[in-house]
Coordinates of C-alpha atoms and ligand atoms in Angstrom, one line a residue:
M18 CA 0.0 0.0 0.0
N19 CA 1.2 3.5 -0.9
I20 CA 0.2 6.4 1.4
L21 CA 0.8 9.9 0.2
Q22 CA 0.8 12.6 2.9
I23 CA 0.5 16.2 1.9
N24 CA 1.3 18.8 4.6
A25 CA -0.5 21.9 3.4
S26 CA 0.3 24.4 6.2
A27 CA 2.6 27.3 5.5
R28 CA 4.7 26.4 8.5
Q29 CA 6.7 23.7 10.1
G30 CA 5.4 22.1 13.3
A31 CA 1.9 22.7 12.1
N32 CA -1.3 21.7 13.9
S33 CA -2.7 20.3 10.7
T34 CA 0.5 18.2 10.3
R35 CA 0.0 16.8 13.7
V36 CA -3.5 15.6 12.7
A37 CA -2.2 14.3 9.4
D38 CA 0.6 12.5 11.2
A39 CA -1.9 10.9 13.5
I40 CA -4.0 9.7 10.5
A41 CA -1.0 8.3 8.7
A42 CA 0.3 6.5 11.7
R43 CA -3.1 4.8 12.1
L44 CA -3.2 3.9 8.5
Q45 CA 0.2 2.4 8.8
S46 CA -0.7 0.4 11.9
V47 CA -3.7 -1.2 10.1
N48 CA -1.6 -1.7 6.9
P49 CA 1.8 -3.1 8.0
G50 CA 4.4 -2.6 5.4
A51 CA 2.7 0.4 3.9
H52 CA 5.0 2.9 2.3
V53 CA 4.5 6.6 3.2
T54 CA 5.6 9.5 0.9
V55 CA 5.5 12.9 2.6
R56 CA 5.2 16.1 0.6
D57 CA 5.7 19.1 2.8
L58 CA 4.4 22.2 1.1
S59 CA 5.9 24.5 3.7
R60 CA 9.3 23.2 3.0
N61 CA 8.8 22.8 -0.7
P62 CA 6.0 25.2 -1.8
H63 CA 4.6 24.4 -5.2
P64 CA 4.7 27.4 -7.6
I65 CA 1.4 29.0 -8.3
L66 CA -0.6 28.6 -11.5
D67 CA 0.5 31.9 -13.1
E68 CA 0.6 33.0 -16.8
A69 CA 4.0 31.4 -17.4
A70 CA 2.8 28.1 -16.0
L71 CA -0.3 28.2 -18.2
G72 CA 1.8 29.0 -21.2
A73 CA 3.9 26.0 -20.4
L74 CA 1.1 23.6 -19.9
F75 CA -0.7 24.7 -23.1
T76 CA 2.5 24.4 -25.2
P77 CA 2.9 21.0 -26.9
A78 CA 5.6 19.0 -25.1
D79 CA 7.9 19.0 -28.1
Q80 CA 7.7 22.8 -28.5
R81 CA 8.4 23.7 -24.9
T82 CA 11.4 25.7 -23.9
P83 CA 13.7 24.1 -21.3
Q84 CA 12.1 26.5 -18.7
Q85 CA 8.6 25.5 -19.7
A86 CA 9.5 21.8 -19.6
A87 CA 10.9 22.3 -16.1
R88 CA 7.7 23.9 -14.9
V89 CA 5.5 21.2 -16.3
A90 CA 7.8 18.5 -14.8
L91 CA 7.1 20.0 -11.3
D92 CA 3.4 19.3 -11.9
D93 CA 4.1 15.9 -13.4
A94 CA 5.9 14.9 -10.2
L95 CA 2.9 15.7 -8.1
I96 CA 0.6 13.8 -10.5
A97 CA 2.8 10.8 -10.5
E98 CA 2.8 10.8 -6.7
V99 CA -1.0 10.9 -6.6
Q100 CA -1.4 8.3 -9.3
A101 CA 0.9 5.9 -7.3
A102 CA -1.0 6.4 -4.0
D103 CA -3.7 4.1 -2.7
A104 CA -4.5 6.5 0.1
I105 CA -3.9 10.2 0.4
V106 CA -3.7 12.1 3.7
L107 CA -4.1 15.8 3.6
G108 CA -3.2 18.1 6.5
V109 CA -5.2 21.3 5.9
P110 CA -5.3 24.4 8.2
M111 CA -8.0 27.0 7.7
Y112 CA -6.7 30.3 6.5
N113 CA -9.0 33.2 6.1
L114 CA -12.1 30.8 5.9
G115 CA -10.6 28.8 3.0
V116 CA -7.8 26.4 2.1
P117 CA -4.2 27.6 2.1
V118 CA -2.7 28.7 -1.1
Q119 CA -0.2 25.9 -0.7
L120 CA -3.0 23.3 -1.1
K121 CA -4.7 25.2 -3.9
S122 CA -1.4 25.1 -5.9
W123 CA -1.2 21.4 -5.2
I124 CA -4.7 21.0 -6.6
D125 CA -4.0 23.2 -9.5
A126 CA -1.0 20.9 -10.3
I127 CA -2.8 17.6 -10.0
A128 CA -5.9 18.6 -11.9
R129 CA -4.9 18.1 -15.5
A130 CA -7.4 17.5 -18.4
G131 CA -6.8 14.2 -20.1
V132 CA -4.7 12.9 -17.2
T133 CA -6.6 13.1 -13.9
F134 CA -10.0 14.1 -15.4
R135 CA -11.5 14.2 -18.9
Y136 CA -14.6 15.7 -20.5
T137 CA -16.9 13.3 -22.2
E138 CA -20.3 13.7 -24.0
K139 CA -21.9 13.1 -20.6
G140 CA -19.8 15.7 -18.8
P141 CA -16.5 15.5 -16.7
E142 CA -15.1 12.2 -15.6
G143 CA -12.6 11.9 -12.8
L144 CA -9.7 9.5 -13.6
L145 CA -8.3 9.0 -10.0
G146 CA -10.9 6.6 -8.8
G147 CA -10.3 4.0 -6.3
K148 CA -8.3 6.1 -3.9
K149 CA -9.2 6.9 -0.4
V150 CA -8.6 10.4 1.0
Y151 CA -8.3 11.4 4.7
V152 CA -8.3 15.1 5.5
G153 CA -7.0 16.3 8.9
L154 CA -8.3 19.9 9.5
A155 CA -6.9 22.4 11.9
R156 CA -8.8 25.5 12.7
G157 CA -8.5 28.4 15.2
G158 CA -12.4 28.6 15.6
R159 CA -15.1 26.1 15.2
Y160 CA -16.9 25.6 11.9
R161 CA -17.8 22.0 11.6
D162 CA -21.2 21.5 10.0
T163 CA -21.8 25.2 9.6
S164 CA -22.4 27.2 6.3
S165 CA -19.1 29.1 7.0
D166 CA -17.1 25.9 6.4
T167 CA -16.1 26.4 2.8
Q168 CA -13.2 23.9 3.1
V169 CA -15.2 20.6 3.3
P170 CA -17.6 21.3 0.5
Y171 CA -14.8 22.5 -1.7
L172 CA -12.6 19.5 -1.1
K173 CA -15.4 17.1 -1.5
T174 CA -16.3 18.8 -4.9
V175 CA -12.8 19.0 -6.3
L176 CA -11.7 15.6 -5.2
G177 CA -15.0 14.2 -6.6
F178 CA -14.3 15.9 -9.8
L179 CA -11.1 14.0 -10.1
G180 CA -12.9 10.7 -9.4
I181 CA -12.3 10.5 -5.6
A182 CA -15.6 10.0 -3.8
D183 CA -14.2 8.3 -0.6
V184 CA -13.2 11.2 1.6
S185 CA -13.1 11.3 5.4
F186 CA -12.6 14.5 7.4
F187 CA -11.1 14.8 10.9
Y188 CA -11.6 18.1 12.8
A189 CA -9.2 19.7 15.2
E190 CA -11.1 22.9 16.0
G191 CA -11.2 25.7 18.5
L192 CA -7.3 25.7 18.5
N193 CA -7.1 29.4 19.1
M194 CA -9.8 29.6 21.7
G195 CA -7.6 29.1 24.7
P196 CA -5.4 26.2 26.0
E197 CA -8.4 24.1 27.2
A198 CA -10.3 24.5 23.9
A199 CA -7.1 23.6 22.0
K200 CA -6.6 20.5 24.1
Q201 CA -10.2 19.5 23.5
G202 CA -9.9 20.2 19.8
F203 CA -7.0 17.8 19.4
A204 CA -8.5 15.2 21.6
E205 CA -11.7 15.2 19.5
A206 CA -9.7 14.8 16.3
E207 CA -7.6 12.0 17.8
A208 CA -10.7 10.2 19.2
D209 CA -12.4 10.4 15.7
I210 CA -9.2 9.1 14.1
A211 CA -9.0 6.2 16.5
A212 CA -12.7 5.3 16.0
A213 CA -12.3 5.4 12.3
F214 CA -9.4 2.9 12.3
A215 CA -10.7 0.7 15.2
Ligands
LIG3 C1 -3.2 33.6 7.9 C2 -4.1 32.8 8.9 C3 -5.5 32.8 8.7 C4 -6.3 32.2 9.5 N1 -7.7 32.2 9.3 C5 -8.5 31.5 10.1 C6 -9.9 31.4 9.9 O1 -10.4 32.0 9.0 N2 -10.7 30.7 10.7 C7 -10.1 30.0 11.7 O2 -10.8 29.3 12.5 N3 -8.8 30.0 12.0 C8 -8.0 30.8 11.2 N4 -6.6 30.8 11.5 C9 -6.1 29.9 12.6 C10 -5.6 28.6 12.1 O3 -6.6 27.9 11.4 C11 -5.1 27.8 13.2 O4 -4.1 28.5 13.9 C12 -4.6 26.4 12.7 O5 -4.3 25.6 13.8 C13 -3.4 26.6 11.8 O6 -3.0 25.4 11.4 P1 -1.5 25.1 11.0 O7 -0.7 25.1 12.3 O8 -1.6 23.7 10.4 O9 -1.0 26.1 10.0 C14 -5.8 31.4 10.7 C15 -4.4 31.4 10.9 C16 -3.5 32.1 10.0 C17 -2.1 32.1 10.2

C-alpha cells in the first residue's frame, strides 16, 4: 500500500500536520508494510498557476522551452505521486475561511485534463478513482457543519471531480480559543481518528 501525505500548512510544526501524522500513523498500523511518501508544502512550496505556468502547460511538449518543460515537470511529479497512491492524507489548516494557497497550488497541479480528469459527452469524468482520502483539518475557531465551512464542500467537490468520492474528514477545531479548547480540539480529532481505524 502506498500512502501519500500532503502537509499543506505554511509552517513547520503545524497543527494540521499533527492531525495528518496521527491519521498516517493509524493507516500504517492497520496496513503493516505500507510505504509513506510525505510532501511538505511548507518546506517545498509548489509554484502558483500563473501566466508562465499556463503557457507552459498549453504548449505542446515537443515545442516547450527548457524553462517551460521544467515547470511542467514540477506538476508531473505531483501527479505521479497521486497516481501511485492508494490512500492520500491531507493536513489542511483553515486560512481566512478557506484552504491555504499551498493546497490550492497542489490541486492546480494535479488537476490536469486528459490525465486526472476528462470531459466526455456526458460531462466531466474523474480519472483518479479507487483512492481513499483522509483530511486532517486544523482551525482556530469552530466551523464543523456550519455554512461558514467552505473547506469541506470545496474539497469534496474538487476531489469528486477527479474521481475520488471516498473522503473522510477529521476536525481539530477551537485551537485558538484558549489552551483548554485547543486540548479538547486535538482530543476530539484524535478520538475520531482512533474510532475510524478501530
Ligand atoms: C493567515 C491565517 C489565517 C487564519 N484564518 C483562520 C480562519 O479563517 N478561521 C479559523 O478558524 N482560524 C484561522 N486561522 C487559525 C488557524 O486555522 C489555526 O491556527 C490552525 O491551527 C493553523 O494550522 P497550522 O498550524 O496547520 O497552520 C488562521 C491562521 C492564519 C495564520
